[in-house]
Every structure is written in structure tokens, then in C-alpha cells.
Coordinates of C-alpha atoms in Angstrom, one line a residue:
M737 CA 109.4 46.7 92.2
L738 CA 109.1 50.5 92.4
L739 CA 107.5 52.0 95.5
V740 CA 105.4 55.2 95.1
T741 CA 104.5 56.7 98.4
G742 CA 101.4 58.9 98.1
G743 CA 100.5 56.9 95.0
S744 CA 96.8 57.3 95.5
G745 CA 97.1 61.1 95.3
F746 CA 96.8 63.6 92.5
I747 CA 100.4 63.5 91.2
G748 CA 101.2 60.0 92.6
S749 CA 98.4 58.3 90.8
H750 CA 99.6 59.7 87.5
I751 CA 103.1 58.5 88.2
V752 CA 101.7 55.0 89.0
D753 CA 99.8 55.0 85.7
A754 CA 102.8 56.0 83.7
L755 CA 105.1 53.4 85.4
A756 CA 102.6 50.7 84.8
A757 CA 102.1 51.7 81.2
A758 CA 105.9 51.4 80.8
G759 CA 105.7 47.8 82.0
R760 CA 107.2 48.4 85.5
S761 CA 106.1 46.6 88.6
V762 CA 104.6 49.1 91.1
R763 CA 103.6 49.3 94.7
I764 CA 101.6 52.1 96.2
L765 CA 101.9 53.1 99.9
D766 CA 99.2 55.6 100.9
H767 CA 97.0 56.2 103.9
H768 CA 94.1 56.8 101.5
A769 CA 92.6 54.2 99.2
P770 CA 92.9 55.1 95.5
T771 CA 89.9 57.0 94.1
A772 CA 91.1 56.6 90.5
P773 CA 91.2 53.2 88.8
V774 CA 94.5 51.4 89.6
P775 CA 96.3 49.6 86.7
G776 CA 96.2 45.9 86.8
G777 CA 99.1 44.3 88.7
V778 CA 99.7 47.3 91.0
D779 CA 100.1 46.4 94.6
V780 CA 98.2 48.7 97.0
Q781 CA 99.3 48.9 100.6
L782 CA 97.3 51.2 102.9
G783 CA 99.2 52.8 105.7
D784 CA 101.0 55.8 107.1
V785 CA 104.5 56.7 105.9
R786 CA 105.2 57.9 109.5
D787 CA 104.7 54.3 110.8
P788 CA 108.0 52.4 110.8
A789 CA 106.4 48.9 110.6
T790 CA 104.3 50.0 107.6
V791 CA 107.2 51.4 105.8
A792 CA 109.4 48.3 106.5
T793 CA 106.8 46.1 104.9
A794 CA 106.3 48.4 101.9
L795 CA 110.0 48.4 101.1
D796 CA 110.2 44.6 100.7
G797 CA 111.6 43.8 97.3
V798 CA 111.7 47.4 96.3
T799 CA 114.5 48.5 93.9
A800 CA 113.7 52.3 93.8
V801 CA 111.5 54.7 95.8
C802 CA 109.4 57.6 94.5
H803 CA 108.5 59.7 97.5
Q804 CA 105.3 61.7 96.8
A805 CA 103.5 61.4 100.2
A806 CA 103.1 64.9 101.7
M807 CA 100.7 67.3 103.2
V808 CA 100.3 70.0 100.5
G809 CA 99.0 73.5 100.3
L810 CA 100.2 77.0 101.0
G811 CA 100.8 76.3 104.6
V812 CA 100.4 79.8 106.0
D813 CA 98.1 78.9 108.9
L814 CA 100.3 78.2 111.9
D815 CA 97.5 76.1 113.4
Y816 CA 98.7 73.4 111.1
I817 CA 102.5 73.8 111.4
A818 CA 102.9 70.6 113.5
D819 CA 100.8 68.6 110.9
Y820 CA 103.0 69.8 108.0
V821 CA 106.2 69.0 109.9
S822 CA 104.8 65.6 110.9
H823 CA 103.5 64.5 107.5
N824 CA 106.3 65.9 105.4
D825 CA 109.5 65.9 107.5
L826 CA 108.9 63.1 110.0
G827 CA 107.3 60.9 107.3
T828 CA 110.4 61.5 105.1
A829 CA 112.7 60.7 108.1
V830 CA 111.0 57.4 108.8
L831 CA 111.2 56.4 105.2
L832 CA 114.9 57.3 105.0
K833 CA 115.7 55.5 108.2
A834 CA 114.1 52.3 106.9
M835 CA 115.9 52.7 103.5
A836 CA 119.2 53.3 105.2
A837 CA 118.9 50.0 107.2
R838 CA 118.3 48.1 104.0
V839 CA 121.2 49.7 102.2
R840 CA 123.5 48.8 105.0
A841 CA 122.2 45.3 104.9
G842 CA 123.0 45.1 101.2
H843 CA 119.5 44.7 99.8
G844 CA 118.1 48.2 99.7
P845 CA 116.7 50.4 96.9
S846 CA 119.2 51.7 94.3
R847 CA 117.8 55.3 94.1
L848 CA 115.3 57.7 95.6
V849 CA 113.2 60.3 93.6
L850 CA 111.8 63.0 95.9
A851 CA 108.9 65.2 95.2
S852 CA 110.1 68.7 96.0
S853 CA 108.7 72.1 95.0
M854 CA 109.5 75.5 93.5
V855 CA 108.3 76.9 96.8
V856 CA 111.8 76.3 98.2
Y857 CA 113.0 79.3 96.2
G858 CA 110.6 81.8 97.9
E859 CA 110.6 84.8 95.6
G860 CA 112.1 84.1 92.2
R861 CA 115.2 85.6 90.5
Y862 CA 115.4 89.3 90.0
R863 CA 117.8 91.7 88.3
C864 CA 118.2 95.4 89.1
A865 CA 119.5 97.6 86.2
E866 CA 122.1 99.1 88.5
H867 CA 122.9 96.4 91.0
G868 CA 122.5 93.2 88.9
L869 CA 121.1 90.1 90.6
V870 CA 119.5 90.9 93.9
A871 CA 117.4 89.0 96.5
P872 CA 114.4 91.0 97.6
G873 CA 113.1 90.2 101.1
P874 CA 109.5 89.4 101.9
R875 CA 107.1 92.0 100.7
E876 CA 105.9 94.5 103.3
T877 CA 102.3 94.5 104.5
D878 CA 102.0 98.3 103.9
D879 CA 103.1 97.8 100.3
L880 CA 100.6 95.0 99.7
E881 CA 97.8 97.0 101.3
G882 CA 98.7 99.9 99.1
G883 CA 98.6 97.8 95.9
R884 CA 102.4 97.9 95.5
F885 CA 102.9 94.3 94.6
E886 CA 106.2 94.3 92.8
P887 CA 109.2 93.8 95.1
P888 CA 111.7 96.7 94.8
C889 CA 115.5 96.4 94.7
P890 CA 116.7 95.9 98.3
V891 CA 119.6 98.2 97.6
C892 CA 118.2 101.2 95.7
G893 CA 114.4 100.6 95.7
A894 CA 114.3 100.6 91.9
P895 CA 111.9 98.3 89.9
L896 CA 113.2 94.8 89.2
T897 CA 113.1 92.5 86.2
P898 CA 112.1 88.9 87.0
E899 CA 114.2 86.1 85.4
P900 CA 113.9 82.3 85.3
V901 CA 115.1 80.6 88.5
P902 CA 117.9 78.0 88.1
E903 CA 118.4 75.2 90.5
T904 CA 121.5 76.9 91.9
A905 CA 119.4 79.8 93.2
P906 CA 119.6 80.1 97.0
A907 CA 116.7 78.6 98.9
D908 CA 114.4 81.1 100.8
P909 CA 111.2 79.4 101.9
R910 CA 108.4 81.9 102.7
N911 CA 105.8 79.8 104.4
V912 CA 105.4 76.6 106.5
Y913 CA 104.8 74.3 103.5
A914 CA 107.9 75.6 101.8
A915 CA 110.0 75.2 104.9
T916 CA 109.0 71.5 105.2
K917 CA 109.7 70.8 101.5
L918 CA 113.2 72.3 101.8
Q919 CA 113.8 70.2 104.9
Q920 CA 112.8 67.1 103.0
E921 CA 115.6 68.0 100.5
H922 CA 118.1 68.5 103.3
L923 CA 117.2 65.2 105.0
A924 CA 117.4 63.4 101.7
T925 CA 120.8 65.0 100.9
A926 CA 122.2 63.9 104.3
F927 CA 120.8 60.4 103.7
S928 CA 122.5 60.3 100.3
R929 CA 125.8 61.5 101.8
E930 CA 125.7 58.8 104.5
T931 CA 124.6 55.9 102.4
G932 CA 125.9 56.7 98.9
L933 CA 122.4 56.2 97.5
P934 CA 121.6 58.7 94.7
V935 CA 118.7 61.1 95.3
T936 CA 116.9 63.1 92.6
A937 CA 114.8 66.0 93.9
L938 CA 112.2 67.1 91.4
R939 CA 111.1 70.7 92.1
Y940 CA 107.6 70.8 90.7
H941 CA 106.3 74.1 89.6
N942 CA 102.5 74.9 89.5
V943 CA 101.0 71.5 88.6
Y944 CA 97.5 71.2 87.1
G945 CA 95.5 68.5 85.4
P946 CA 93.0 65.7 85.9
R947 CA 92.3 64.5 89.5
M948 CA 93.3 67.8 91.1
P949 CA 91.7 68.2 94.4
R950 CA 88.6 70.5 94.2
D951 CA 87.4 73.2 96.5
T952 CA 89.8 72.7 99.3
P953 CA 92.5 74.9 100.8
Y954 CA 95.0 72.4 99.3
A955 CA 93.9 72.7 95.7
G956 CA 96.1 74.6 93.3
V957 CA 95.0 78.0 92.0
A958 CA 94.1 76.4 88.6
S959 CA 91.7 74.0 90.3
L960 CA 90.2 76.7 92.5
F961 CA 89.5 78.9 89.5
S962 CA 88.1 76.0 87.4
S963 CA 85.8 75.1 90.2
E964 CA 84.5 78.6 90.5
L965 CA 83.8 78.8 86.8
A966 CA 82.0 75.4 86.9
A967 CA 79.8 76.8 89.6
G968 CA 79.0 79.9 87.6
R969 CA 81.1 82.2 89.8
P970 CA 83.8 84.5 88.5
P971 CA 87.4 83.4 89.5
R972 CA 88.7 86.0 91.9
V973 CA 92.3 86.9 91.1
F974 CA 94.5 88.2 94.0
E975 CA 96.7 91.3 93.6
D976 CA 96.5 92.5 90.0
G977 CA 96.8 89.1 88.3
G978 CA 100.3 89.9 87.1
Q979 CA 102.1 87.2 89.3
L980 CA 104.2 85.1 87.0
R981 CA 104.3 81.3 87.4
D982 CA 105.1 78.2 85.4
F983 CA 102.0 76.0 85.0
V984 CA 103.0 72.4 84.2
H985 CA 100.7 69.5 83.4
V986 CA 100.5 66.5 85.7
R987 CA 101.3 64.2 82.9
D988 CA 104.6 66.1 82.3
I989 CA 105.3 65.7 86.0
S990 CA 104.7 61.9 85.8
H991 CA 107.0 61.8 82.7
A992 CA 109.8 63.5 84.6
N993 CA 109.4 60.9 87.5
V994 CA 109.5 58.0 85.1
L995 CA 112.7 59.4 83.5
A996 CA 114.3 59.7 86.9
L997 CA 113.2 56.3 88.2
T998 CA 114.1 54.3 85.0
A999 CA 117.2 56.0 83.7
E1000 CA 120.0 53.5 83.1
E1001 CA 122.1 55.4 85.6
P1002 CA 120.6 57.5 88.5
V1003 CA 120.5 61.2 87.9
P1004 CA 121.2 62.9 91.3
G1005 CA 120.6 66.5 92.2
A1006 CA 117.8 69.0 92.0
F1007 CA 115.8 69.6 88.8
N1008 CA 113.1 72.2 88.0
V1009 CA 110.1 70.3 86.5
C1010 CA 108.3 72.9 84.5
S1011 CA 106.9 73.9 81.1
G1012 CA 109.6 76.5 80.6
T1013 CA 107.1 79.2 79.7
P1014 CA 106.1 81.7 82.3
R1015 CA 102.5 82.9 82.4
S1016 CA 100.6 85.2 84.7
V1017 CA 97.9 84.1 87.0
L1018 CA 95.4 86.2 85.1
D1019 CA 96.5 84.5 81.8
M1020 CA 95.7 81.2 83.4
A1021 CA 92.3 82.4 84.6
R1022 CA 91.5 83.7 81.1
A1023 CA 92.6 80.4 79.5
L1024 CA 90.2 78.6 81.8
H1025 CA 87.4 81.1 81.0
A1026 CA 88.0 80.6 77.3
A1027 CA 87.6 76.8 77.8
A1028 CA 84.3 77.3 79.7
A1029 CA 80.8 77.5 78.2
T1030 CA 79.6 80.7 76.7
G1031 CA 78.1 83.0 79.3
T1032 CA 80.3 82.0 82.2
P1033 CA 81.5 85.0 84.2
E1034 CA 84.9 86.5 83.4
P1035 CA 87.7 86.5 85.9
V1036 CA 87.6 89.4 88.4
I1037 CA 90.8 91.1 89.7
A1038 CA 89.8 91.2 93.3
G1039 CA 93.0 92.8 94.7
G1040 CA 93.9 91.7 98.1
Y1041 CA 96.8 89.3 98.9
R1042 CA 97.8 86.3 100.9
L1043 CA 100.8 86.6 103.3
G1044 CA 103.3 84.0 102.3
D1045 CA 102.6 84.4 98.5
V1046 CA 105.5 85.5 96.4
R1047 CA 105.2 87.8 93.4
H1048 CA 107.1 86.0 90.6
V1049 CA 108.7 82.6 90.5
F1050 CA 109.2 80.7 87.2
A1051 CA 111.8 78.2 86.2
D1052 CA 114.9 77.8 84.1
A1053 CA 114.3 74.4 82.4
T1054 CA 117.8 74.0 81.1
R1055 CA 119.2 71.5 83.5
A1056 CA 116.2 69.2 83.4
R1057 CA 116.4 69.2 79.6
E1058 CA 120.2 68.6 79.3
V1059 CA 120.8 66.3 82.2
L1060 CA 117.5 64.5 82.9
G1061 CA 116.3 64.5 79.3
F1062 CA 113.0 66.1 80.3
T1063 CA 111.0 68.5 78.1
A1064 CA 107.3 69.3 78.9
R1065 CA 105.0 68.0 76.1
E1066 CA 101.5 69.0 77.1
P1067 CA 100.0 72.1 75.4
F1068 CA 98.8 74.8 77.9
T1069 CA 95.5 75.7 76.2
E1070 CA 94.4 72.1 75.7
G1071 CA 95.5 71.3 79.2
M1072 CA 93.4 74.0 80.7
A1073 CA 90.4 72.9 78.6
E1074 CA 90.9 69.4 79.9
L1075 CA 91.0 70.7 83.5
F1076 CA 87.8 72.6 83.1
A1077 CA 86.1 69.7 81.4
G1078 CA 86.9 67.6 84.4
E1079 CA 85.2 70.1 86.7
T1080 CA 81.9 69.7 84.7
R1081 CA 81.9 65.9 85.3
P1082 CA 81.2 64.2 88.6
A1083 CA 84.3 63.6 90.7
G1084 CA 85.6 60.0 91.0

């Protein structure tokens, strides 16, 4: 039996589908009832991962855990800081404590796969022509107000060239959500060290696809843009649209989780789960516009910015390919068309 916490959510539900399709026995633990159809034979338990009794029951007979349950979003509003810490870090701690007790008793799960995020990196990897690899600090408000969006070299102030971020890059979370995701990794690493149980941390990059949440502060930028187009409004692109990201389809994310959960031997460590191809936010908005009906408004570069956003962060896919055996398979253009088509159908 494989336990998927958060298995009713956007990403978790796709992982459940993929595991069930592979013939695996699956249990969902989620405090929300599934909104998508659940494959036959999947055990659904409703409850909060922060509740020890609930977690203890959910772990009965479980051989591996896929921990997806989390409060998501940018996490820049400090009014919600306690909620992020409670859902993401306390919830993870309760789960790990229960797993550790079972490992000590000799009948615990054999591995943990943790949903992490590219946000743990903060800004991406940058190279200065004179000073080599450098780590720019948070962008200054005065620069952002003046439309100077590219971070300069912290040594000489010269322009920088962004590069793919490897898993060995130092962590530098820039907002509340990022801080809680990094803490999840730290807790899981400490748990692994104490119990010997292997932990795989999958650092998702910008995930999109069917079942994305719509029109909420927690929706990804692709979902927000798609919803705007479906409503006949132009997507409003922050800054100048040149921010580079790696947009990866949710079915690729679920494939990476299946690999990590079902590999003959556990594959510990952190892995970038990404497409391997950086694209700008404006490129993504234009791809959605191309998928929309004729006459829909074109994306608008609105300027402005959000504190806590980073300029460029995209992934080095090498380790996931060579160690985990993961390569993204979903085409970007077709994936964006599928996302927009979902916006034109009723939710559910």
C-alpha cells in the first residue's frame, strides 16, 4: 500500500491516477474530498495530516509514503505565515514522527518521497563575465520601481547571465512559502539520518496542467493567465515578461513520483523535476493566447512587480535524468492548449 498525502489535490490526484494505472495499491489522506474521479480500489481517508491519530491510522499497512499535502502559493502575505508553517512544517513533522515510530517498531514504510519546490533556490544561478558564479541578493525596491528587473553582479554591478540551477546550488528562500518548503526538506533529512529511511525530495518547477486551481491566490501563473483569457480579459504580465522559468506538465510530475516510489532500490537525495527547457513568462502567456479562440485579447506587459518574486530560476535536469531515470515527455505547446481547453469547460 502506497500512501499519498494531499492525494485529492492538483498534483496529488495525478500521482494517484498514475500509481493506480501502474497496478499499485493506493491510499489517499487529504482533508478535502476528491473532486476528480478516483480510480477503483483507491482507499480515501479524510483527515488532517497535522492530527497524529489520523496519520497513525493512514499509515497502517503502508510500504511507502508520497507526501504532497501542503499549503501552496507565493506566501508573501505575512498574515498567513502561521498557516504556512502549520500546514507545511508542522504537518510534515507529525507525519515524520509517526513514520519514525513505525520504523523503530520494525514495520514502517521503506521510503519517503517528498514534494519540494524550486522556490528553495530563491534566485537562480548567475554568472558574471568577470567574477564567475555569483549569488545576487534580493532585488531592491528602487530598482524594481524603476523597471530595472535584472539582478546585477553583487561585486561589480555588471549584467549577469542566468544559468540552469543544479541541485547542489545553495538554498536561499525568498518568501514564506519557500522557507516552509526548505524546512520540510531539512526535517525530512534529519528524519532520514535518525531512522536510516531513504528520502527523495522532488523539487518541482512551475507545474501546469489539468485540475489546476482556478482564480485563486494559490493558482500558478499559467492557470491565472488561462483563466483571464477564458474570461475574455488580457493576461497581465508582471515586469517585462522576460522572467525565465521551467514550465513542467503535471503528468511529468506524476511520472517522476512513480519512478521514485517504485524504483527497485530507493533513490535518495534532491532532484529537479522540470522540462529542461527554460521559457519566459511572456512566452508562456503567448502560447496560451495561441491556444485560445480567435479574437481573444493578447497578453499585456503590465510592468509592476511582486515582492518575493525572483527574476530567473530554471533547472538543470541532468541528475534527474541520470540517477532517477526521469525525462519530461509532455510537449509544451500541446500542454498549454490542453490547459486552456480545460478553462473553457466547467470545473469538476
